[in-house]
Amino acid sequence: MKTAIYEGIPDPAKEIRQKVFVKEQGFRDEFDETDDIAAHIVLFDENDLPVATCRVFPDAEMDSHILGRLAVIKEYRGKNIGSAVLKEAERYVQEKHGKCISLHAQCRAADFYRKSGYTEFGCIEEEQGCPHIWMRKYL
């Protein structure tokens, strides 16, 4: 796997998120102004095809970096690629001297984040009809 980090949203991240969140999961409001200020991490397979992505940005109000929009193309799930993206995001935040990562996880993905050391806080909230919970990890 090859990793690339972009400032602002690159086409490979758009393609992955369109496939996973819009076509597969039915989210309508997938892209927003945060995409313009976030760093985007993209993983590519051995054929240079984009297979996973996430975005990361600092949030002073939460005193944390926010990780979001973590997506893995369906054919590549179950191969620890999501964990690899998460590790790259954590490495990126540490390079920026960040001490904490927070994320608004789909409840169905909470176990995935728990296994990587994230813990829930706050209440379950609906986001476009999908239950989400805030989680965080101190680095």
PDB file of C-alpha atoms in Angstrom:
ATOM      1  CA  MET A   1       0.000   0.000   0.000  1.00  0.00           C
ATOM      2  CA  LYS A   2       1.124   3.489  -0.832  1.00  0.00           C
ATOM      3  CA  THR A   3      -0.089   6.493   1.192  1.00  0.00           C
ATOM      4  CA  ALA A   4      -0.505  10.093   0.074  1.00  0.00           C
ATOM      5  CA  ILE A   5      -1.557  13.111   2.124  1.00  0.00           C
ATOM      6  CA  TYR A   6      -3.216  16.070   0.421  1.00  0.00           C
ATOM      7  CA  GLU A   7      -4.242  19.508   1.638  1.00  0.00           C
ATOM      8  CA  GLY A   8      -7.774  19.951   0.330  1.00  0.00           C
ATOM      9  CA  ILE A   9      -9.776  17.131  -1.211  1.00  0.00           C
ATOM     10  CA  PRO A  10      -8.163  15.268  -4.120  1.00  0.00           C
ATOM     11  CA  ASP A  11     -10.087  13.398  -6.819  1.00  0.00           C
ATOM     12  CA  PRO A  12      -9.179   9.921  -5.440  1.00  0.00           C
ATOM     13  CA  ALA A  13     -10.755  10.774  -2.061  1.00  0.00           C
ATOM     14  CA  LYS A  14     -13.852  12.128  -3.818  1.00  0.00           C
ATOM     15  CA  GLU A  15     -14.186   8.904  -5.831  1.00  0.00           C
ATOM     16  CA  ILE A  16     -13.921   6.670  -2.760  1.00  0.00           C
ATOM     17  CA  ARG A  17     -16.377   8.717  -0.714  1.00  0.00           C
ATOM     18  CA  GLN A  18     -18.828   8.890  -3.625  1.00  0.00           C
ATOM     19  CA  LYS A  19     -18.763   5.080  -3.934  1.00  0.00           C
ATOM     20  CA  VAL A  20     -18.974   4.309  -0.206  1.00  0.00           C
ATOM     21  CA  PHE A  21     -21.059   7.059   1.371  1.00  0.00           C
ATOM     22  CA  VAL A  22     -23.298   8.220  -1.484  1.00  0.00           C
ATOM     23  CA  LYS A  23     -23.887   5.173  -3.685  1.00  0.00           C
ATOM     24  CA  GLU A  24     -23.527   2.400  -1.101  1.00  0.00           C
ATOM     25  CA  GLN A  25     -24.835   4.039   2.091  1.00  0.00           C
ATOM     26  CA  GLY A  26     -27.176   6.675   0.648  1.00  0.00           C
ATOM     27  CA  PHE A  27     -25.801   9.826   2.281  1.00  0.00           C
ATOM     28  CA  ARG A  28     -26.787  12.984   0.429  1.00  0.00           C
ATOM     29  CA  ASP A  29     -24.659  15.709   2.015  1.00  0.00           C
ATOM     30  CA  GLU A  30     -21.284  14.038   1.661  1.00  0.00           C
ATOM     31  CA  PHE A  31     -19.096  16.952   0.639  1.00  0.00           C
ATOM     32  CA  ASP A  32     -18.798  20.213   2.588  1.00  0.00           C
ATOM     33  CA  GLU A  33     -16.583  23.231   3.212  1.00  0.00           C
ATOM     34  CA  THR A  34     -14.465  21.222   5.689  1.00  0.00           C
ATOM     35  CA  ASP A  35     -13.063  19.320   2.714  1.00  0.00           C
ATOM     36  CA  ASP A  36     -11.276  22.519   1.660  1.00  0.00           C
ATOM     37  CA  ILE A  37      -9.410  22.923   4.966  1.00  0.00           C
ATOM     38  CA  ALA A  38      -8.790  19.288   5.921  1.00  0.00           C
ATOM     39  CA  ALA A  39      -5.823  17.087   5.140  1.00  0.00           C
ATOM     40  CA  HIS A  40      -6.939  14.009   3.189  1.00  0.00           C
ATOM     41  CA  ILE A  41      -5.150  10.694   3.524  1.00  0.00           C
ATOM     42  CA  VAL A  42      -5.521   8.263   0.626  1.00  0.00           C
ATOM     43  CA  LEU A  43      -4.218   4.700   0.442  1.00  0.00           C
ATOM     44  CA  PHE A  44      -3.477   3.154  -2.952  1.00  0.00           C
ATOM     45  CA  ASP A  45      -3.126  -0.534  -3.778  1.00  0.00           C
ATOM     46  CA  GLU A  46      -0.225  -2.116  -5.688  1.00  0.00           C
ATOM     47  CA  ASN A  47      -1.836  -0.989  -8.983  1.00  0.00           C
ATOM     48  CA  ASP A  48      -2.079   2.620  -7.768  1.00  0.00           C
ATOM     49  CA  LEU A  49      -5.865   2.394  -7.419  1.00  0.00           C
ATOM     50  CA  PRO A  50      -7.279   4.453  -4.540  1.00  0.00           C
ATOM     51  CA  VAL A  51      -8.831   2.078  -1.988  1.00  0.00           C
ATOM     52  CA  ALA A  52      -9.272   4.026   1.266  1.00  0.00           C
ATOM     53  CA  THR A  53      -9.407   7.570   2.573  1.00  0.00           C
ATOM     54  CA  CYS A  54     -10.137   9.808   5.544  1.00  0.00           C
ATOM     55  CA  ARG A  55      -9.852  13.478   6.382  1.00  0.00           C
ATOM     56  CA  VAL A  56      -8.293  15.160   9.426  1.00  0.00           C
ATOM     57  CA  PHE A  57      -8.444  18.747  10.659  1.00  0.00           C
ATOM     58  CA  PRO A  58      -7.762  20.620  13.907  1.00  0.00           C
ATOM     59  CA  ASP A  59     -10.707  21.818  15.997  1.00  0.00           C
ATOM     60  CA  ALA A  60      -9.799  24.387  18.669  1.00  0.00           C
ATOM     61  CA  GLU A  61     -13.225  24.211  20.338  1.00  0.00           C
ATOM     62  CA  MET A  62     -12.824  20.469  20.987  1.00  0.00           C
ATOM     63  CA  ASP A  63      -9.069  20.828  21.627  1.00  0.00           C
ATOM     64  CA  SER A  64      -8.610  17.909  19.254  1.00  0.00           C
ATOM     65  CA  HIS A  65      -8.039  16.945  15.668  1.00  0.00           C
ATOM     66  CA  ILE A  66     -11.210  15.636  14.053  1.00  0.00           C
ATOM     67  CA  LEU A  67     -11.009  12.519  11.919  1.00  0.00           C
ATOM     68  CA  GLY A  68     -13.848  11.980   9.511  1.00  0.00           C
ATOM     69  CA  ARG A  69     -15.094  10.374   6.343  1.00  0.00           C
ATOM     70  CA  LEU A  70     -13.010   7.225   6.775  1.00  0.00           C
ATOM     71  CA  ALA A  71     -13.999   4.954   3.905  1.00  0.00           C
ATOM     72  CA  VAL A  72     -12.669   1.733   2.400  1.00  0.00           C
ATOM     73  CA  ILE A  73     -13.798   0.457  -1.002  1.00  0.00           C
ATOM     74  CA  LYS A  74     -16.017  -2.617  -0.493  1.00  0.00           C
ATOM     75  CA  GLU A  75     -13.679  -5.105  -2.207  1.00  0.00           C
ATOM     76  CA  TYR A  76     -10.859  -4.137   0.169  1.00  0.00           C
ATOM     77  CA  ARG A  77     -12.702  -4.448   3.480  1.00  0.00           C
ATOM     78  CA  GLY A  78     -11.607  -7.092   5.972  1.00  0.00           C
ATOM     79  CA  LYS A  79      -7.945  -6.667   4.999  1.00  0.00           C
ATOM     80  CA  ASN A  80      -6.916  -4.250   7.791  1.00  0.00           C
ATOM     81  CA  ILE A  81      -6.877  -1.318   5.369  1.00  0.00           C
ATOM     82  CA  GLY A  82      -9.199   0.722   7.593  1.00  0.00           C
ATOM     83  CA  SER A  83      -6.753   0.231  10.456  1.00  0.00           C
ATOM     84  CA  ALA A  84      -3.901   1.323   8.193  1.00  0.00           C
ATOM     85  CA  VAL A  85      -5.739   4.558   7.318  1.00  0.00           C
ATOM     86  CA  LEU A  86      -6.416   5.165  11.009  1.00  0.00           C
ATOM     87  CA  LYS A  87      -2.730   4.672  11.865  1.00  0.00           C
ATOM     88  CA  GLU A  88      -1.711   7.096   9.110  1.00  0.00           C
ATOM     89  CA  ALA A  89      -4.156   9.678  10.496  1.00  0.00           C
ATOM     90  CA  GLU A  90      -2.762   9.217  14.007  1.00  0.00           C
ATOM     91  CA  ARG A  91       0.783   9.581  12.691  1.00  0.00           C
ATOM     92  CA  TYR A  92      -0.234  12.747  10.823  1.00  0.00           C
ATOM     93  CA  VAL A  93      -1.821  14.272  13.953  1.00  0.00           C
ATOM     94  CA  GLN A  94       1.268  13.458  16.030  1.00  0.00           C
ATOM     95  CA  GLU A  95       3.466  15.151  13.405  1.00  0.00           C
ATOM     96  CA  LYS A  96       1.255  18.237  13.824  1.00  0.00           C
ATOM     97  CA  HIS A  97       1.823  17.983  17.616  1.00  0.00           C
ATOM     98  CA  GLY A  98      -1.784  16.982  18.222  1.00  0.00           C
ATOM     99  CA  LYS A  99      -2.573  15.124  21.432  1.00  0.00           C
ATOM    100  CA  CYS A 100      -6.084  13.849  20.712  1.00  0.00           C
ATOM    101  CA  ILE A 101      -8.224  12.607  17.809  1.00  0.00           C
ATOM    102  CA  SER A 102     -12.008  12.783  17.999  1.00  0.00           C
ATOM    103  CA  LEU A 103     -14.467  11.359  15.512  1.00  0.00           C
ATOM    104  CA  HIS A 104     -18.221  11.094  15.001  1.00  0.00           C
ATOM    105  CA  ALA A 105     -18.490   7.374  14.255  1.00  0.00           C
ATOM    106  CA  GLN A 106     -21.393   5.560  12.717  1.00  0.00           C
ATOM    107  CA  CYS A 107     -22.569   3.375  15.618  1.00  0.00           C
ATOM    108  CA  ARG A 108     -22.183   0.287  13.432  1.00  0.00           C
ATOM    109  CA  ALA A 109     -18.462   1.121  13.134  1.00  0.00           C
ATOM    110  CA  ALA A 110     -17.872   1.857  16.839  1.00  0.00           C
ATOM    111  CA  ASP A 111     -16.321  -1.590  17.494  1.00  0.00           C
ATOM    112  CA  PHE A 112     -13.740  -0.957  14.776  1.00  0.00           C
ATOM    113  CA  TYR A 113     -12.643   2.238  16.529  1.00  0.00           C
ATOM    114  CA  ARG A 114     -12.797   0.661  20.015  1.00  0.00           C
ATOM    115  CA  LYS A 115     -10.311  -2.003  18.871  1.00  0.00           C
ATOM    116  CA  SER A 116      -7.909   0.842  17.997  1.00  0.00           C
ATOM    117  CA  GLY A 117      -8.199   2.471  21.416  1.00  0.00           C
ATOM    118  CA  TYR A 118     -11.034   4.968  20.889  1.00  0.00           C
ATOM    119  CA  THR A 119     -13.674   5.486  23.595  1.00  0.00           C
ATOM    120  CA  GLU A 120     -17.181   6.904  23.323  1.00  0.00           C
ATOM    121  CA  PHE A 121     -18.322  10.188  24.829  1.00  0.00           C
ATOM    122  CA  GLY A 122     -21.565  12.105  24.573  1.00  0.00           C
ATOM    123  CA  CYS A 123     -24.912  10.848  23.331  1.00  0.00           C
ATOM    124  CA  ILE A 124     -25.914   8.969  20.209  1.00  0.00           C
ATOM    125  CA  GLU A 125     -27.068  11.417  17.538  1.00  0.00           C
ATOM    126  CA  GLU A 126     -28.733  10.961  14.173  1.00  0.00           C
ATOM    127  CA  GLU A 127     -26.852  12.176  11.124  1.00  0.00           C
ATOM    128  CA  GLN A 128     -28.855  11.846   7.914  1.00  0.00           C
ATOM    129  CA  GLY A 129     -30.867   9.041   9.506  1.00  0.00           C
ATOM    130  CA  CYS A 130     -27.792   7.099  10.689  1.00  0.00           C
ATOM    131  CA  PRO A 131     -26.939   6.879  14.418  1.00  0.00           C
ATOM    132  CA  HIS A 132     -23.496   8.292  15.284  1.00  0.00           C
ATOM    133  CA  ILE A 133     -21.503   8.527  18.522  1.00  0.00           C
ATOM    134  CA  TRP A 134     -18.539  10.745  19.373  1.00  0.00           C
ATOM    135  CA  MET A 135     -15.324   8.847  20.135  1.00  0.00           C
ATOM    136  CA  ARG A 136     -11.804   9.936  20.963  1.00  0.00           C
ATOM    137  CA  LYS A 137      -8.284   8.717  21.546  1.00  0.00           C
ATOM    138  CA  TYR A 138      -5.464  10.473  23.335  1.00  0.00           C
ATOM    139  CA  LEU A 139      -2.172  10.010  21.531  1.00  0.00           C
TER     140      LEU A 139
END
